[in-house]
Amino acid sequence: MAVFEKGSKVYFHQTQELAQFEVMQSKKAQKRAAAKAKKERRTLMLKARCFLNKAVVIEVEGDIEGAQQLHGKASNRRAHAATL
């Protein structure tokens, strides 16, 4: 509890414990880290989807080896996203 006097008035303010403040700060940091990981996962999945779309187009054109390479890249991106 903090007490402030200003002129003839006295103000009381309930202060927060330092331990509570640190816990709240660490929760914010955890939320930020989770949001960052989620964003990275999303971008990796979008890249993997792009590689798969390109692989389908290449398969239609008849380049099987190129399609297999793009499928491999897409699966690597998905595997990396799963580990995040």
mmCIF file of C-alpha atoms in Angstrom:
data_model
loop_
_atom_site.group_PDB
_atom_site.id
_atom_site.type_symbol
_atom_site.label_atom_id
_atom_site.label_comp_id
_atom_site.label_asym_id
_atom_site.label_seq_id
_atom_site.Cartn_x
_atom_site.Cartn_y
_atom_site.Cartn_z
ATOM 1 C CA MET A 1 0.000 0.000 0.000
ATOM 2 C CA ALA A 2 1.377 3.384 -0.958
ATOM 3 C CA VAL A 3 0.244 6.617 0.650
ATOM 4 C CA PHE A 4 0.520 9.960 -1.121
ATOM 5 C CA GLU A 5 -0.177 13.314 0.428
ATOM 6 C CA LYS A 6 -0.993 16.251 -1.796
ATOM 7 C CA GLY A 7 -1.933 19.378 0.023
ATOM 8 C CA SER A 8 -4.630 18.520 2.536
ATOM 9 C CA LYS A 9 -5.647 15.308 0.743
ATOM 10 C CA VAL A 10 -4.257 11.832 1.382
ATOM 11 C CA TYR A 11 -4.337 9.237 -1.396
ATOM 12 C CA PHE A 12 -3.995 5.487 -0.904
ATOM 13 C CA HIS A 13 -2.855 3.283 -3.753
ATOM 14 C CA GLN A 14 -2.590 -0.474 -3.617
ATOM 15 C CA THR A 15 0.724 -1.494 -5.146
ATOM 16 C CA GLN A 16 1.484 -4.674 -6.988
ATOM 17 C CA GLU A 17 3.955 -7.155 -5.586
ATOM 18 C CA LEU A 18 7.171 -7.415 -7.549
ATOM 19 C CA ALA A 19 6.774 -11.185 -7.901
ATOM 20 C CA GLN A 20 3.343 -10.740 -9.514
ATOM 21 C CA PHE A 21 4.755 -8.150 -11.897
ATOM 22 C CA GLU A 22 7.573 -10.498 -12.966
ATOM 23 C CA VAL A 23 5.106 -13.350 -13.541
ATOM 24 C CA MET A 24 2.969 -11.120 -15.754
ATOM 25 C CA GLN A 25 6.036 -10.027 -17.721
ATOM 26 C CA SER A 26 7.093 -13.653 -18.269
ATOM 27 C CA LYS A 27 3.566 -14.543 -19.434
ATOM 28 C CA LYS A 28 3.735 -11.720 -21.975
ATOM 29 C CA ALA A 29 7.094 -13.003 -23.200
ATOM 30 C CA GLN A 30 5.675 -16.524 -23.539
ATOM 31 C CA LYS A 31 2.723 -15.202 -25.540
ATOM 32 C CA ARG A 32 5.057 -13.257 -27.819
ATOM 33 C CA ALA A 33 7.239 -16.323 -28.375
ATOM 34 C CA ALA A 34 4.192 -18.488 -29.127
ATOM 35 C CA ALA A 35 2.871 -15.919 -31.594
ATOM 36 C CA LYS A 36 6.256 -15.745 -33.317
ATOM 37 C CA ALA A 37 6.455 -19.542 -33.604
ATOM 38 C CA LYS A 38 2.901 -19.661 -34.948
ATOM 39 C CA LYS A 39 3.761 -17.069 -37.593
ATOM 40 C CA GLU A 40 6.895 -18.990 -38.618
ATOM 41 C CA ARG A 41 4.901 -22.237 -38.859
ATOM 42 C CA ARG A 42 2.322 -20.520 -41.025
ATOM 43 C CA THR A 43 4.913 -19.113 -43.433
ATOM 44 C CA LEU A 44 6.621 -22.500 -43.711
ATOM 45 C CA MET A 45 3.314 -24.208 -44.466
ATOM 46 C CA LEU A 46 2.514 -21.586 -47.105
ATOM 47 C CA LYS A 47 5.904 -22.201 -48.732
ATOM 48 C CA ALA A 48 5.295 -25.958 -48.637
ATOM 49 C CA ARG A 49 1.887 -25.470 -50.252
ATOM 50 C CA CYS A 50 3.497 -23.348 -52.963
ATOM 51 C CA PHE A 51 6.074 -26.083 -53.656
ATOM 52 C CA LEU A 52 3.312 -28.689 -53.893
ATOM 53 C CA ASN A 53 1.351 -26.558 -56.342
ATOM 54 C CA LYS A 54 4.453 -26.124 -58.493
ATOM 55 C CA ALA A 55 5.099 -29.879 -58.307
ATOM 56 C CA VAL A 56 1.611 -30.631 -59.608
ATOM 57 C CA VAL A 57 2.105 -28.239 -62.522
ATOM 58 C CA ILE A 58 5.483 -29.787 -63.354
ATOM 59 C CA GLU A 59 3.994 -33.303 -63.183
ATOM 60 C CA VAL A 60 1.326 -32.282 -65.681
ATOM 61 C CA GLU A 61 4.066 -30.962 -67.960
ATOM 62 C CA GLY A 62 5.842 -34.321 -67.709
ATOM 63 C CA ASP A 63 8.977 -33.495 -65.661
ATOM 64 C CA ILE A 64 8.750 -36.243 -63.039
ATOM 65 C CA GLU A 65 12.230 -35.631 -61.575
ATOM 66 C CA GLY A 66 11.524 -31.932 -61.024
ATOM 67 C CA ALA A 67 8.195 -32.777 -59.421
ATOM 68 C CA GLN A 68 9.881 -35.226 -57.040
ATOM 69 C CA GLN A 69 12.382 -32.561 -55.999
ATOM 70 C CA LEU A 70 9.593 -30.100 -55.229
ATOM 71 C CA HIS A 71 7.674 -32.765 -53.296
ATOM 72 C CA GLY A 72 10.832 -33.334 -51.246
ATOM 73 C CA LYS A 73 11.215 -29.617 -50.533
ATOM 74 C CA ALA A 74 7.570 -29.391 -49.492
ATOM 75 C CA SER A 75 7.867 -32.341 -47.117
ATOM 76 C CA ASN A 76 11.016 -30.819 -45.599
ATOM 77 C CA ARG A 77 9.157 -27.550 -44.987
ATOM 78 C CA ARG A 78 6.239 -29.399 -43.389
ATOM 79 C CA ALA A 79 8.592 -31.431 -41.189
ATOM 80 C CA HIS A 80 10.384 -28.272 -40.076
ATOM 81 C CA ALA A 81 7.058 -26.596 -39.312
ATOM 82 C CA ALA A 82 5.999 -29.591 -37.226
ATOM 83 C CA THR A 83 9.097 -29.270 -35.048
ATOM 84 C CA LEU A 84 8.387 -25.614 -34.189
#
